[in-house]
mmCIF file of C-alpha atoms in Angstrom:
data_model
loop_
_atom_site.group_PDB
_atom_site.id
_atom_site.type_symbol
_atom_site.label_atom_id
_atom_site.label_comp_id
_atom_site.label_asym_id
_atom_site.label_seq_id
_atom_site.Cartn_x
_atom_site.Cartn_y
_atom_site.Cartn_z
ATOM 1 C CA UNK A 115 0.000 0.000 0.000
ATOM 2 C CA UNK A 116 1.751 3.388 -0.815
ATOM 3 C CA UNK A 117 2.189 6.076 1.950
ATOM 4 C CA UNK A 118 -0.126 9.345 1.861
ATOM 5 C CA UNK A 119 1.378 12.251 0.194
ATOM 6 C CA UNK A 120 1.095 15.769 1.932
ATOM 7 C CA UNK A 121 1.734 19.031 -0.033
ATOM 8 C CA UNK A 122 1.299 22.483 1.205
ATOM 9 C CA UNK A 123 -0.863 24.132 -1.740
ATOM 10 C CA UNK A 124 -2.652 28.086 -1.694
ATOM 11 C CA UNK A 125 -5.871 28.198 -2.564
ATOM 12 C CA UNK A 126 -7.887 31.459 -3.233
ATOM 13 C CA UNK A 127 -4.814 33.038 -1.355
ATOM 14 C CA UNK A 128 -4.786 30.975 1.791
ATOM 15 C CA UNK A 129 -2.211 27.823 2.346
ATOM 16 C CA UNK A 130 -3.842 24.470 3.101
ATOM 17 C CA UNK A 131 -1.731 21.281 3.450
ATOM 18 C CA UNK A 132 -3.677 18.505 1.376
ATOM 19 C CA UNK A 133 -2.824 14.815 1.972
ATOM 20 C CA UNK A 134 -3.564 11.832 -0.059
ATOM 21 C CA UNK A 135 -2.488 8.842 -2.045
ATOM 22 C CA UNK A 136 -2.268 10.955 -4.738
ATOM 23 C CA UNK A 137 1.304 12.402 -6.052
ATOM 24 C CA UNK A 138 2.204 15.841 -4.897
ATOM 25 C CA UNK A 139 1.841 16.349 -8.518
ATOM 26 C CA UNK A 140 -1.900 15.618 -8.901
ATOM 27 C CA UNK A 141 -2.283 17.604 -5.358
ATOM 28 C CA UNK A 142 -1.120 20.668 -6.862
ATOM 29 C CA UNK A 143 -2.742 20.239 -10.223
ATOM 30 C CA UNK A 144 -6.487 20.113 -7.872
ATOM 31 C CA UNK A 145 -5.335 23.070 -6.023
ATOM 32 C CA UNK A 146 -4.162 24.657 -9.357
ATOM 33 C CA UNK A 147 -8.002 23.591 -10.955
ATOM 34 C CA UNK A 148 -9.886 25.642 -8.255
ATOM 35 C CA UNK A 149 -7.614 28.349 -8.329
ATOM 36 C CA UNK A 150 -9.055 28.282 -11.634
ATOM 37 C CA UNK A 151 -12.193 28.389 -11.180
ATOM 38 C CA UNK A 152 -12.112 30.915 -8.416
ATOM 39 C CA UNK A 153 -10.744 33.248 -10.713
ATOM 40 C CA UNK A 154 -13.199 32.337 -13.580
ATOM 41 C CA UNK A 155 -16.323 33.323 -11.019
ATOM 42 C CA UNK A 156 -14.570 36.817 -9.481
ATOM 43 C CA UNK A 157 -14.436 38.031 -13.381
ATOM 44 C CA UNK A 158 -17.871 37.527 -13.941
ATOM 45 C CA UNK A 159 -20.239 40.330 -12.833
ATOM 46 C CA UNK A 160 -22.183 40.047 -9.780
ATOM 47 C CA UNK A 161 -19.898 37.206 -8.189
ATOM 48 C CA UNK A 162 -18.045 39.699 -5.953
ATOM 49 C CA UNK A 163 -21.241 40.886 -4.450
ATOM 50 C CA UNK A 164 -22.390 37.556 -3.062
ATOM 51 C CA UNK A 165 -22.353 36.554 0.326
ATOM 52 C CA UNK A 166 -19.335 34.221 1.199
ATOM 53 C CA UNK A 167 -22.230 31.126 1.256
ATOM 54 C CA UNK A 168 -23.338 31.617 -2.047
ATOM 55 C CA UNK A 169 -20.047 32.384 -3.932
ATOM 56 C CA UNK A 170 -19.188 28.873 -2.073
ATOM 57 C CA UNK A 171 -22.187 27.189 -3.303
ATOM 58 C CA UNK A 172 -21.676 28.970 -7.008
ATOM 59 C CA UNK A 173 -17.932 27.204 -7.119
ATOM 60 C CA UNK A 174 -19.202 23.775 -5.768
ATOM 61 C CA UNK A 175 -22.332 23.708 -8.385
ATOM 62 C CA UNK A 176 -20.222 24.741 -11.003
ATOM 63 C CA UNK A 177 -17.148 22.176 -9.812
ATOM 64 C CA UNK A 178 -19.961 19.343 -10.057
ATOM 65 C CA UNK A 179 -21.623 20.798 -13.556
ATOM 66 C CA UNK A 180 -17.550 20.285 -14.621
ATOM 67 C CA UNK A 181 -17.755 16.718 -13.005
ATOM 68 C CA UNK A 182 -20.852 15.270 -14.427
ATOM 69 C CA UNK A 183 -19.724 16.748 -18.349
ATOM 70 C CA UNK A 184 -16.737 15.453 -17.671
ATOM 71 C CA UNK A 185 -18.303 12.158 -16.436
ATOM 72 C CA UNK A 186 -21.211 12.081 -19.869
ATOM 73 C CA UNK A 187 -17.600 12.453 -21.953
ATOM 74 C CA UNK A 188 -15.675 9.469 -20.543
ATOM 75 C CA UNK A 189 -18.969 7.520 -20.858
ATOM 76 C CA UNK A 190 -19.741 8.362 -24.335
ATOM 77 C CA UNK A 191 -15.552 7.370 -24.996
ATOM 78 C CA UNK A 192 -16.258 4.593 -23.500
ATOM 79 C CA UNK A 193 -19.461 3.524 -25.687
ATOM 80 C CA UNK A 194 -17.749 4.643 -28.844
ATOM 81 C CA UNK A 195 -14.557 2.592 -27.567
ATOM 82 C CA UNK A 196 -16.894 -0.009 -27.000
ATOM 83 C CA UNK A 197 -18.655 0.169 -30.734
ATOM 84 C CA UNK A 198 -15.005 0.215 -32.239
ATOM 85 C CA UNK A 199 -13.547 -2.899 -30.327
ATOM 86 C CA UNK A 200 -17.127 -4.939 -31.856
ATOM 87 C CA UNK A 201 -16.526 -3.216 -34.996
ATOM 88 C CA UNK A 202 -12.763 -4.665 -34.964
ATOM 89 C CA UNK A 203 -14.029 -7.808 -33.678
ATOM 90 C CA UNK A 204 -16.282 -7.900 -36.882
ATOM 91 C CA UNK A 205 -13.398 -7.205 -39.204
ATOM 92 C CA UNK A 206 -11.367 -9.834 -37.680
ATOM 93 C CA UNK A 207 -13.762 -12.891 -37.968
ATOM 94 C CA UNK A 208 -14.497 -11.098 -41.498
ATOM 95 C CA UNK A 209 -10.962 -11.056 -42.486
ATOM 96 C CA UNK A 210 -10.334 -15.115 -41.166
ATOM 97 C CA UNK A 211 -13.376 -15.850 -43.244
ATOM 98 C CA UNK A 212 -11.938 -13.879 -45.885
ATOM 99 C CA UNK A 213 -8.230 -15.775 -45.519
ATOM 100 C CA UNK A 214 -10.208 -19.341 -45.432
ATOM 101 C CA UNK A 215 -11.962 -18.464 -48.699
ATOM 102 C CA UNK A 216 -8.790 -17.531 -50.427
ATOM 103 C CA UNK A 217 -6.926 -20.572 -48.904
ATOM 104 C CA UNK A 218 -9.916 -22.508 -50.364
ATOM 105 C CA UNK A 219 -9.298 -20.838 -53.696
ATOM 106 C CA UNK A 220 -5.876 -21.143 -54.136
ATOM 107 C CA UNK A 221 -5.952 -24.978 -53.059
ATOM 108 C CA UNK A 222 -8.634 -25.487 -55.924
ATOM 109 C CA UNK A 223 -6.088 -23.076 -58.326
ATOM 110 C CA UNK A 224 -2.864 -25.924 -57.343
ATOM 111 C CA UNK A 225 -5.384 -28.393 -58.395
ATOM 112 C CA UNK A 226 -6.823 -27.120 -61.147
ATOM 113 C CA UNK A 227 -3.187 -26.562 -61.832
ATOM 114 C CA UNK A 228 -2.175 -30.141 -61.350
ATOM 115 C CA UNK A 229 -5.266 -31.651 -63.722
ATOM 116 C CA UNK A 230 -3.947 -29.319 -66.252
ATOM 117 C CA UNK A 231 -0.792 -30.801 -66.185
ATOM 118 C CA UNK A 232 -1.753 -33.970 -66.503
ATOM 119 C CA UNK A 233 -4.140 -33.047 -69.717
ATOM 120 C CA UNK A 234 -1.579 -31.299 -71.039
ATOM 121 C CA UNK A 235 0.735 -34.464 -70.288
ATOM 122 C CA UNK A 236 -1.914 -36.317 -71.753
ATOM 123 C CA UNK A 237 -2.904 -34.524 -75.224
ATOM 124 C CA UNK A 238 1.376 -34.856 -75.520
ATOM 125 C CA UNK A 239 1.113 -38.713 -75.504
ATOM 126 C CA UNK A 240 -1.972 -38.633 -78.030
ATOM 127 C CA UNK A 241 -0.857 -36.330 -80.168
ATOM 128 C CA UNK A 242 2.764 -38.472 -80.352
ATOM 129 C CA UNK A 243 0.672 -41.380 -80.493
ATOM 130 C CA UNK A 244 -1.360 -40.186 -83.806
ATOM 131 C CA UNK A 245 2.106 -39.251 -84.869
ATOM 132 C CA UNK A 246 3.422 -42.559 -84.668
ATOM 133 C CA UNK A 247 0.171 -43.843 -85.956
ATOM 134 C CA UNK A 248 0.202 -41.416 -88.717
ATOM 135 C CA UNK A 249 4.242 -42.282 -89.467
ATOM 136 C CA UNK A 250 3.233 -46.474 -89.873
ATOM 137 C CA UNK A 251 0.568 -45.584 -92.363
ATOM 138 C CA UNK A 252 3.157 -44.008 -94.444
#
C-alpha cells in the first residue's frame, strides 16, 4: 500500500496542506483547478457581491456541472470505444473468413493446376501417339 502524500498548496490566497495517495503532482494540479475556477467566477459580474455562502455554493455547483460533463464524456468514450472494439471484432472474424476463402481458392487453383498438367501431359502422348500412328501408315 503506498504512503499518503502531503503538499502544502494556496488556494484562493490561503495555504492548506492537502494529503492523499495521490502524487504531490496531482495535489497541486487540484489546487491549481480551483484556483481556476475561483478566478473564472470573481471576473464575472455580480460574483463579488455575493455573500461568502453563495459564492461557495456557485464554485461547488459549477465544480460538479464540470464533473458530471466530464463524467457524460468518458462515458460516451467509453461507448464509442466499445462500438469500435465490436466493430474490430467484426473485421477480424471477417478477415479469417476472408483468408479461409482464399486458402480454399488457391488450393482449388494448385489443383486445377495439377489436372492441367496432366491433360496437357496427356494430349502430348496422343498427339505423339497419332504421330506414330500417322508415321506407320506411311
Amino acid at each position: 500500500m503506498s504512503s499518503k502524500n502531503k503538499t502544502e498548496v494556496l488556494i484562493a490566497g490561503k495555504i492548506f496542506t492537502l494529503s492523499g495517495y495521490e502524487s504531490e503532482e496531482y495535489l497541486q494540479k487540484v489546487a491549481t483547478y480551483i484556483n481556476n475556477k475561483v478566478a473564472e467566477f470573481k471576473k464575472l459580474d455580480g460574483y463579488n457581491r455575493q455573500s461568502k455562502d453563495n459564492k461557495s455554493m456557485l464554485l461547488e455547483l459549477n465544480i460538479a456541472d464540470d464533473y458530471f460533463k466530464a463524467k457524460t464524456q468518458v462515458e460516451m468514450l467509453e461507448e464509442e470505444l466499445s462500438e469500435k472494439d465490436k466493430e474490430l471484432y467484426d473485421l477480424k472474424h471477417e478477415l479469417i473468413g476472408v483468408q479461409i476463402k482464399l486458402e480454399t481458392a488457391e488450393k482449388a487453383m494448385q489443383d486445377m493446376q495439377k489436372e492441367s498438367t496432366e491433360y496437357q501431359k496427356k494430349i502430348v502422348r496422343l498427339e505423339t501417339e497419332l504421330g506414330n500412328h500417322g508415321n506407320n501408315r506411311k
